[in-house]
PDB file of C-alpha atoms in Angstrom:
ATOM      1  CA  UNK A 232    -173.081 -34.708  62.582  1.00  0.00           C
ATOM      2  CA  UNK A 233    -172.617 -37.773  64.562  1.00  0.00           C
ATOM      3  CA  UNK A 234    -175.090 -36.680  67.440  1.00  0.00           C
ATOM      4  CA  UNK A 235    -177.812 -36.047  64.746  1.00  0.00           C
ATOM      5  CA  UNK A 236    -177.355 -39.671  63.340  1.00  0.00           C
ATOM      6  CA  UNK A 237    -177.612 -41.264  66.555  1.00  0.00           C
ATOM      7  CA  UNK A 238    -180.507 -38.951  67.146  1.00  0.00           C
ATOM      8  CA  UNK A 239    -182.330 -40.294  64.139  1.00  0.00           C
ATOM      9  CA  UNK A 240    -181.144 -44.115  64.511  1.00  0.00           C
ATOM     10  CA  UNK A 241    -182.767 -43.659  68.467  1.00  0.00           C
ATOM     11  CA  UNK A 242    -185.839 -42.162  66.982  1.00  0.00           C
ATOM     12  CA  UNK A 243    -186.448 -45.192  64.339  1.00  0.00           C
ATOM     13  CA  UNK A 244    -185.866 -47.465  66.778  1.00  0.00           C
ATOM     14  CA  UNK A 245    -188.217 -46.083  68.994  1.00  0.00           C
ATOM     15  CA  UNK A 246    -191.077 -46.092  66.392  1.00  0.00           C
ATOM     16  CA  UNK A 247    -190.255 -49.645  65.278  1.00  0.00           C
ATOM     17  CA  UNK A 248    -190.754 -50.827  69.008  1.00  0.00           C
ATOM     18  CA  UNK A 249    -193.914 -48.903  69.128  1.00  0.00           C
ATOM     19  CA  UNK A 250    -195.504 -50.109  66.015  1.00  0.00           C
ATOM     20  CA  UNK A 251    -194.297 -53.938  67.126  1.00  0.00           C
ATOM     21  CA  UNK A 252    -195.679 -53.625  70.488  1.00  0.00           C
ATOM     22  CA  UNK A 253    -198.831 -51.778  69.380  1.00  0.00           C
ATOM     23  CA  UNK A 254    -199.503 -54.779  66.861  1.00  0.00           C
ATOM     24  CA  UNK A 255    -198.465 -57.504  69.376  1.00  0.00           C
ATOM     25  CA  UNK A 256    -201.015 -55.860  71.972  1.00  0.00           C
ATOM     26  CA  UNK A 257    -203.718 -55.838  69.254  1.00  0.00           C
ATOM     27  CA  UNK A 258    -203.275 -59.243  68.714  1.00  0.00           C
ATOM     28  CA  UNK A 259    -203.293 -60.597  72.406  1.00  0.00           C
ATOM     29  CA  UNK A 260    -206.559 -58.524  73.188  1.00  0.00           C
ATOM     30  CA  UNK A 261    -208.517 -59.380  69.928  1.00  0.00           C
ATOM     31  CA  UNK A 262    -210.960 -61.936  71.222  1.00  0.00           C
ATOM     32  CA  UNK A 263    -210.831 -65.323  68.849  1.00  0.00           C
ATOM     33  CA  UNK A 264    -213.726 -65.670  66.245  1.00  0.00           C
ATOM     34  CA  UNK A 265    -214.083 -69.270  67.243  1.00  0.00           C
ATOM     35  CA  UNK A 266    -214.458 -71.116  70.640  1.00  0.00           C
ATOM     36  CA  UNK A 267    -215.029 -67.718  72.715  1.00  0.00           C
ATOM     37  CA  UNK A 268    -218.254 -68.928  74.482  1.00  0.00           C
ATOM     38  CA  UNK A 269    -219.218 -70.024  77.966  1.00  0.00           C
ATOM     39  CA  UNK A 270    -221.678 -72.715  77.375  1.00  0.00           C
ATOM     40  CA  UNK A 271    -224.528 -73.919  75.132  1.00  0.00           C
ATOM     41  CA  UNK A 272    -228.089 -73.174  75.235  1.00  0.00           C
ATOM     42  CA  UNK A 273    -229.918 -76.591  73.786  1.00  0.00           C
ATOM     43  CA  UNK A 274    -233.291 -75.591  72.755  1.00  0.00           C
ATOM     44  CA  UNK A 275    -235.903 -77.819  71.512  1.00  0.00           C
ATOM     45  CA  UNK A 276    -239.455 -76.838  70.208  1.00  0.00           C
ATOM     46  CA  UNK A 277    -242.917 -78.383  70.430  1.00  0.00           C
ATOM     47  CA  UNK A 278    -244.553 -78.817  66.693  1.00  0.00           C
ATOM     48  CA  UNK A 279    -247.801 -78.299  67.819  1.00  0.00           C
ATOM     49  CA  UNK A 280    -247.279 -74.883  69.221  1.00  0.00           C
ATOM     50  CA  UNK A 281    -245.312 -74.051  66.044  1.00  0.00           C
ATOM     51  CA  UNK A 282    -248.099 -74.899  63.624  1.00  0.00           C
ATOM     52  CA  UNK A 283    -250.933 -73.336  65.869  1.00  0.00           C
ATOM     53  CA  UNK A 284    -249.012 -69.825  65.502  1.00  0.00           C
ATOM     54  CA  UNK A 285    -249.037 -67.254  63.405  1.00  0.00           C
ATOM     55  CA  UNK A 286    -246.018 -68.692  61.385  1.00  0.00           C
ATOM     56  CA  UNK A 287    -248.166 -71.578  60.330  1.00  0.00           C
ATOM     57  CA  UNK A 288    -246.363 -74.771  59.051  1.00  0.00           C
ATOM     58  CA  UNK A 289    -245.080 -77.021  56.305  1.00  0.00           C
ATOM     59  CA  UNK A 290    -244.418 -80.801  57.044  1.00  0.00           C
ATOM     60  CA  UNK A 291    -240.838 -82.050  55.573  1.00  0.00           C
ATOM     61  CA  UNK A 292    -240.747 -83.541  52.186  1.00  0.00           C
ATOM     62  CA  UNK A 293    -240.035 -86.684  54.455  1.00  0.00           C
ATOM     63  CA  UNK A 294    -243.504 -86.675  56.055  1.00  0.00           C
ATOM     64  CA  UNK A 295    -245.216 -85.102  58.990  1.00  0.00           C
ATOM     65  CA  UNK A 296    -242.969 -85.668  62.257  1.00  0.00           C
ATOM     66  CA  UNK A 297    -243.914 -87.553  65.169  1.00  0.00           C
ATOM     67  CA  UNK A 298    -245.612 -86.090  67.962  1.00  0.00           C
ATOM     68  CA  UNK A 299    -242.396 -85.202  70.042  1.00  0.00           C
ATOM     69  CA  UNK A 300    -240.219 -82.267  70.914  1.00  0.00           C
ATOM     70  CA  UNK A 301    -237.937 -81.806  67.962  1.00  0.00           C
ATOM     71  CA  UNK A 302    -234.549 -79.734  67.912  1.00  0.00           C
ATOM     72  CA  UNK A 303    -234.294 -76.323  67.363  1.00  0.00           C
ATOM     73  CA  UNK A 304    -230.459 -75.973  67.802  1.00  0.00           C
ATOM     74  CA  UNK A 305    -227.508 -75.837  69.991  1.00  0.00           C
ATOM     75  CA  UNK A 306    -226.263 -72.478  70.339  1.00  0.00           C
ATOM     76  CA  UNK A 307    -223.038 -71.199  71.965  1.00  0.00           C
ATOM     77  CA  UNK A 308    -223.339 -68.617  74.677  1.00  0.00           C
ATOM     78  CA  UNK A 309    -221.866 -65.922  76.973  1.00  0.00           C
ATOM     79  CA  UNK A 310    -222.494 -66.033  80.765  1.00  0.00           C
ATOM     80  CA  UNK A 311    -223.462 -62.341  80.646  1.00  0.00           C
ATOM     81  CA  UNK A 312    -226.480 -63.383  78.139  1.00  0.00           C
ATOM     82  CA  UNK A 313    -224.795 -62.247  74.757  1.00  0.00           C
ATOM     83  CA  UNK A 314    -223.760 -64.898  72.224  1.00  0.00           C
ATOM     84  CA  UNK A 315    -221.422 -65.009  69.183  1.00  0.00           C
ATOM     85  CA  UNK A 316    -222.875 -65.518  65.730  1.00  0.00           C
ATOM     86  CA  UNK A 317    -221.519 -66.142  62.243  1.00  0.00           C
ATOM     87  CA  UNK A 318    -217.969 -66.839  63.491  1.00  0.00           C
ATOM     88  CA  UNK A 319    -216.667 -67.942  60.040  1.00  0.00           C
ATOM     89  CA  UNK A 320    -216.308 -64.627  58.564  1.00  0.00           C
ATOM     90  CA  UNK A 321    -214.264 -65.892  55.795  1.00  0.00           C
ATOM     91  CA  UNK A 322    -216.143 -68.891  54.854  1.00  0.00           C
ATOM     92  CA  UNK A 323    -213.654 -71.173  55.286  1.00  0.00           C
ATOM     93  CA  UNK A 324    -216.007 -73.873  57.233  1.00  0.00           C
ATOM     94  CA  UNK A 325    -219.432 -73.623  55.680  1.00  0.00           C
ATOM     95  CA  UNK A 326    -221.760 -76.371  55.927  1.00  0.00           C
ATOM     96  CA  UNK A 327    -221.256 -79.474  53.763  1.00  0.00           C
ATOM     97  CA  UNK A 328    -223.750 -82.182  53.980  1.00  0.00           C
ATOM     98  CA  UNK A 329    -221.066 -84.644  53.105  1.00  0.00           C
ATOM     99  CA  UNK A 330    -219.802 -84.513  56.674  1.00  0.00           C
ATOM    100  CA  UNK A 331    -222.983 -85.552  58.009  1.00  0.00           C
ATOM    101  CA  UNK A 332    -224.319 -88.301  55.760  1.00  0.00           C
ATOM    102  CA  UNK A 333    -224.648 -91.004  58.415  1.00  0.00           C
ATOM    103  CA  UNK A 334    -226.637 -88.754  60.258  1.00  0.00           C
ATOM    104  CA  UNK A 335    -229.066 -87.733  57.692  1.00  0.00           C
ATOM    105  CA  UNK A 336    -232.004 -90.091  58.496  1.00  0.00           C
ATOM    106  CA  UNK A 337    -231.743 -89.545  61.817  1.00  0.00           C
ATOM    107  CA  UNK A 338    -231.625 -85.991  61.728  1.00  0.00           C
ATOM    108  CA  UNK A 339    -234.943 -85.884  59.340  1.00  0.00           C
ATOM    109  CA  UNK A 340    -236.902 -87.447  62.200  1.00  0.00           C
ATOM    110  CA  UNK A 341    -235.279 -85.565  65.436  1.00  0.00           C
ATOM    111  CA  UNK A 342    -234.184 -82.110  63.590  1.00  0.00           C
ATOM    112  CA  UNK A 343    -237.037 -81.425  60.771  1.00  0.00           C
ATOM    113  CA  UNK A 344    -238.265 -78.217  59.305  1.00  0.00           C
ATOM    114  CA  UNK A 345    -241.643 -77.112  59.789  1.00  0.00           C
ATOM    115  CA  UNK A 346    -241.250 -73.728  57.866  1.00  0.00           C
ATOM    116  CA  UNK A 347    -242.621 -73.070  54.479  1.00  0.00           C
ATOM    117  CA  UNK A 348    -242.548 -73.860  51.740  1.00  0.00           C
ATOM    118  CA  UNK A 349    -241.825 -77.539  52.763  1.00  0.00           C
ATOM    119  CA  UNK A 350    -238.045 -78.877  52.673  1.00  0.00           C
ATOM    120  CA  UNK A 351    -235.715 -81.384  53.025  1.00  0.00           C
ATOM    121  CA  UNK A 352    -233.819 -79.979  56.393  1.00  0.00           C
ATOM    122  CA  UNK A 353    -230.548 -79.071  54.635  1.00  0.00           C
ATOM    123  CA  UNK A 354    -231.572 -75.426  54.474  1.00  0.00           C
ATOM    124  CA  UNK A 355    -232.521 -75.297  58.192  1.00  0.00           C
ATOM    125  CA  UNK A 356    -229.348 -77.226  59.159  1.00  0.00           C
ATOM    126  CA  UNK A 357    -227.053 -75.003  57.157  1.00  0.00           C
ATOM    127  CA  UNK A 358    -228.364 -72.082  58.848  1.00  0.00           C
ATOM    128  CA  UNK A 359    -228.080 -73.607  62.217  1.00  0.00           C
ATOM    129  CA  UNK A 360    -224.278 -74.551  61.411  1.00  0.00           C
ATOM    130  CA  UNK A 361    -223.175 -71.529  59.879  1.00  0.00           C
ATOM    131  CA  UNK A 362    -224.843 -68.913  62.778  1.00  0.00           C
ATOM    132  CA  UNK A 363    -224.035 -70.874  65.534  1.00  0.00           C
ATOM    133  CA  UNK A 364    -221.895 -73.927  65.015  1.00  0.00           C
ATOM    134  CA  UNK A 365    -219.311 -71.970  63.591  1.00  0.00           C
ATOM    135  CA  UNK A 366    -218.700 -70.387  66.566  1.00  0.00           C
ATOM    136  CA  UNK A 367    -217.762 -73.764  68.526  1.00  0.00           C
ATOM    137  CA  UNK A 368    -215.760 -75.214  65.568  1.00  0.00           C
ATOM    138  CA  UNK A 369    -212.519 -75.534  67.418  1.00  0.00           C
ATOM    139  CA  UNK A 370    -214.190 -77.482  69.990  1.00  0.00           C
ATOM    140  CA  UNK A 371    -216.941 -79.303  67.872  1.00  0.00           C
ATOM    141  CA  UNK A 372    -216.559 -79.865  63.864  1.00  0.00           C
ATOM    142  CA  UNK A 373    -219.919 -80.272  61.785  1.00  0.00           C
ATOM    143  CA  UNK A 374    -220.057 -84.037  62.460  1.00  0.00           C
ATOM    144  CA  UNK A 375    -219.527 -83.853  66.010  1.00  0.00           C
ATOM    145  CA  UNK A 376    -221.921 -80.504  66.075  1.00  0.00           C
ATOM    146  CA  UNK A 377    -224.794 -82.217  64.608  1.00  0.00           C
ATOM    147  CA  UNK A 378    -224.176 -85.839  66.437  1.00  0.00           C
ATOM    148  CA  UNK A 379    -223.978 -84.117  69.920  1.00  0.00           C
ATOM    149  CA  UNK A 380    -227.236 -82.372  69.709  1.00  0.00           C
ATOM    150  CA  UNK A 381    -228.937 -85.389  68.600  1.00  0.00           C
ATOM    151  CA  UNK A 382    -227.701 -87.252  71.278  1.00  0.00           C
ATOM    152  CA  UNK A 383    -228.754 -84.417  73.842  1.00  0.00           C
ATOM    153  CA  UNK A 384    -232.234 -84.849  72.422  1.00  0.00           C
ATOM    154  CA  UNK A 385    -232.322 -88.632  73.452  1.00  0.00           C
ATOM    155  CA  UNK A 386    -230.765 -87.826  76.714  1.00  0.00           C
ATOM    156  CA  UNK A 387    -233.224 -85.098  77.509  1.00  0.00           C
ATOM    157  CA  UNK A 388    -236.492 -87.243  76.592  1.00  0.00           C
ATOM    158  CA  UNK A 389    -238.858 -84.334  77.397  1.00  0.00           C
ATOM    159  CA  UNK A 390    -241.825 -86.002  76.351  1.00  0.00           C
ATOM    160  CA  UNK A 391    -241.478 -89.162  78.876  1.00  0.00           C
ATOM    161  CA  UNK A 392    -240.518 -86.725  81.760  1.00  0.00           C
ATOM    162  CA  UNK A 393    -243.683 -84.648  81.210  1.00  0.00           C
ATOM    163  CA  UNK A 394    -245.793 -87.765  80.706  1.00  0.00           C
ATOM    164  CA  UNK A 395    -244.348 -89.608  83.838  1.00  0.00           C
ATOM    165  CA  UNK A 396    -245.841 -86.274  85.692  1.00  0.00           C
ATOM    166  CA  UNK A 397    -249.201 -86.307  84.015  1.00  0.00           C
ATOM    167  CA  UNK A 398    -248.601 -83.534  81.071  1.00  0.00           C
ATOM    168  CA  UNK A 399    -249.613 -84.611  77.836  1.00  0.00           C
ATOM    169  CA  UNK A 400    -250.037 -82.866  74.357  1.00  0.00           C
ATOM    170  CA  UNK A 401    -253.928 -82.883  74.606  1.00  0.00           C
ATOM    171  CA  UNK A 402    -254.777 -79.325  74.227  1.00  0.00           C
ATOM    172  CA  UNK A 403    -254.724 -79.037  78.017  1.00  0.00           C
ATOM    173  CA  UNK A 404    -253.908 -76.609  80.273  1.00  0.00           C
ATOM    174  CA  UNK A 405    -251.244 -76.970  82.810  1.00  0.00           C
ATOM    175  CA  UNK A 406    -249.062 -75.049  85.482  1.00  0.00           C
ATOM    176  CA  UNK A 407    -246.030 -73.487  84.102  1.00  0.00           C
ATOM    177  CA  UNK A 408    -244.108 -74.519  87.355  1.00  0.00           C
ATOM    178  CA  UNK A 409    -245.247 -78.116  87.287  1.00  0.00           C
ATOM    179  CA  UNK A 410    -243.884 -78.348  83.682  1.00  0.00           C
ATOM    180  CA  UNK A 411    -240.405 -76.863  84.679  1.00  0.00           C
ATOM    181  CA  UNK A 412    -240.752 -79.406  88.071  1.00  0.00           C
ATOM    182  CA  UNK A 413    -241.536 -82.428  85.585  1.00  0.00           C
ATOM    183  CA  UNK A 414    -238.087 -81.838  83.674  1.00  0.00           C
ATOM    184  CA  UNK A 415    -236.319 -80.653  86.273  1.00  0.00           C
ATOM    185  CA  UNK A 416    -237.038 -84.177  88.424  1.00  0.00           C
ATOM    186  CA  UNK A 417    -236.225 -86.147  85.204  1.00  0.00           C
ATOM    187  CA  UNK A 418    -233.026 -84.301  84.045  1.00  0.00           C
ATOM    188  CA  UNK A 419    -231.474 -82.495  87.626  1.00  0.00           C
ATOM    189  CA  UNK A 420    -231.386 -79.007  85.926  1.00  0.00           C
ATOM    190  CA  UNK A 421    -233.855 -76.133  85.718  1.00  0.00           C
ATOM    191  CA  UNK A 422    -235.090 -75.808  82.041  1.00  0.00           C
ATOM    192  CA  UNK A 423    -236.430 -72.375  80.770  1.00  0.00           C
ATOM    193  CA  UNK A 424    -239.941 -72.253  79.038  1.00  0.00           C
ATOM    194  CA  UNK A 425    -240.648 -70.163  76.323  1.00  0.00           C
ATOM    195  CA  UNK A 426    -244.279 -69.685  75.044  1.00  0.00           C
ATOM    196  CA  UNK A 427    -246.213 -68.552  71.947  1.00  0.00           C
ATOM    197  CA  UNK A 428    -249.647 -67.313  71.765  1.00  0.00           C
ATOM    198  CA  UNK A 429    -252.457 -68.441  69.349  1.00  0.00           C
ATOM    199  CA  UNK A 430    -255.200 -66.655  67.925  1.00  0.00           C
ATOM    200  CA  UNK A 431    -257.172 -66.712  71.436  1.00  0.00           C
ATOM    201  CA  UNK A 432    -254.443 -65.423  73.569  1.00  0.00           C
ATOM    202  CA  UNK A 433    -253.488 -68.524  74.991  1.00  0.00           C
ATOM    203  CA  UNK A 434    -249.905 -68.870  76.433  1.00  0.00           C
ATOM    204  CA  UNK A 435    -248.765 -72.122  74.635  1.00  0.00           C
ATOM    205  CA  UNK A 436    -245.859 -74.170  75.621  1.00  0.00           C
ATOM    206  CA  UNK A 437    -243.316 -73.859  72.635  1.00  0.00           C
ATOM    207  CA  UNK A 438    -239.701 -74.178  72.983  1.00  0.00           C
ATOM    208  CA  UNK A 439    -237.727 -75.827  76.395  1.00  0.00           C
ATOM    209  CA  UNK A 440    -234.217 -74.383  76.705  1.00  0.00           C
ATOM    210  CA  UNK A 441    -231.773 -76.608  78.793  1.00  0.00           C
ATOM    211  CA  UNK A 442    -228.077 -75.708  79.124  1.00  0.00           C
ATOM    212  CA  UNK A 443    -224.817 -77.543  78.198  1.00  0.00           C
ATOM    213  CA  UNK A 444    -221.415 -77.179  79.198  1.00  0.00           C
ATOM    214  CA  UNK A 445    -218.767 -75.609  76.975  1.00  0.00           C
ATOM    215  CA  UNK A 446    -217.608 -79.272  75.944  1.00  0.00           C
ATOM    216  CA  UNK A 447    -221.085 -80.464  75.136  1.00  0.00           C
ATOM    217  CA  UNK A 448    -220.856 -83.352  77.227  1.00  0.00           C
ATOM    218  CA  UNK A 449    -223.346 -82.788  79.898  1.00  0.00           C
ATOM    219  CA  UNK A 450    -226.353 -80.872  81.083  1.00  0.00           C
ATOM    220  CA  UNK A 451    -225.613 -77.944  83.463  1.00  0.00           C
ATOM    221  CA  UNK A 452    -227.689 -75.435  85.475  1.00  0.00           C
ATOM    222  CA  UNK A 453    -228.132 -72.496  83.420  1.00  0.00           C
ATOM    223  CA  UNK A 454    -225.441 -69.347  84.125  1.00  0.00           C
ATOM    224  CA  UNK A 455    -228.113 -67.186  82.864  1.00  0.00           C
ATOM    225  CA  UNK A 456    -231.637 -67.748  81.573  1.00  0.00           C
ATOM    226  CA  UNK A 457    -232.529 -66.605  77.880  1.00  0.00           C
ATOM    227  CA  UNK A 458    -234.566 -63.723  76.773  1.00  0.00           C
ATOM    228  CA  UNK A 459    -237.281 -65.559  75.072  1.00  0.00           C
ATOM    229  CA  UNK A 460    -241.193 -64.842  75.763  1.00  0.00           C
ATOM    230  CA  UNK A 461    -242.033 -66.173  79.080  1.00  0.00           C
ATOM    231  CA  UNK A 462    -244.976 -68.190  79.443  1.00  0.00           C
ATOM    232  CA  UNK A 463    -247.718 -67.485  81.778  1.00  0.00           C
ATOM    233  CA  UNK A 464    -248.645 -69.136  84.951  1.00  0.00           C
ATOM    234  CA  UNK A 465    -250.739 -71.548  82.957  1.00  0.00           C
ATOM    235  CA  UNK A 466    -249.734 -73.064  79.812  1.00  0.00           C
ATOM    236  CA  UNK A 467    -251.405 -75.071  77.094  1.00  0.00           C
ATOM    237  CA  UNK A 468    -249.708 -78.095  75.447  1.00  0.00           C
ATOM    238  CA  UNK A 469    -251.090 -77.945  72.303  1.00  0.00           C
ATOM    239  CA  UNK A 470    -251.837 -81.404  70.517  1.00  0.00           C
ATOM    240  CA  UNK A 471    -249.911 -82.132  67.154  1.00  0.00           C
ATOM    241  CA  UNK A 472    -252.186 -84.781  66.086  1.00  0.00           C
ATOM    242  CA  UNK A 473    -254.828 -82.658  64.523  1.00  0.00           C
ATOM    243  CA  UNK A 474    -252.663 -80.914  62.308  1.00  0.00           C
TER     244      UNK A 474
END
């Protein structure tokens, strides 16, 4: 009987080793939910185009925003063009406005919501954190995620770079390549322009994408461009003052 016992012990030991290695291998190969990204898209939108689109718009409860680009978000992305989202599956780190108390007034100016019905911004910011911010939470906590995004708005200064090139929000039409060149001259990186279309079919400057490195401390050349709606060769820079 001794050989049988030895054989049984060997089989049990082998099974334990196989199970352990399988679990270890699964653990090593599983991609982490947070921090697994390559860069960010920093996205700003033009309120004039938003309000002239099929979506319509409602001004925030804090009043009509200034005629300037506003923040849409800071979105982690992969170099292959895909992106992570909703990385806090267990809801351990939900949006908490108490963590951004010192930023709220600034966010209401630089990061307002134009969706209807009118809001105070918290629903919009909660969506941005829960969908995008949680995927970079091991690099940026909630406070730093919103702080960094606000700072990139100032650093980009899109309206000034366009103005310096003679491009103004006056309902006029400009060559898309001139709009890109004005931003690239000002920032040293190539932007991606996204357009929407009004009822007449005009291609309107809607969103500007800039790329930011993984640590969120500098603009970089985009590893890959977004898949948003490309602009026609001529784009309208819609006025926001008439809304």
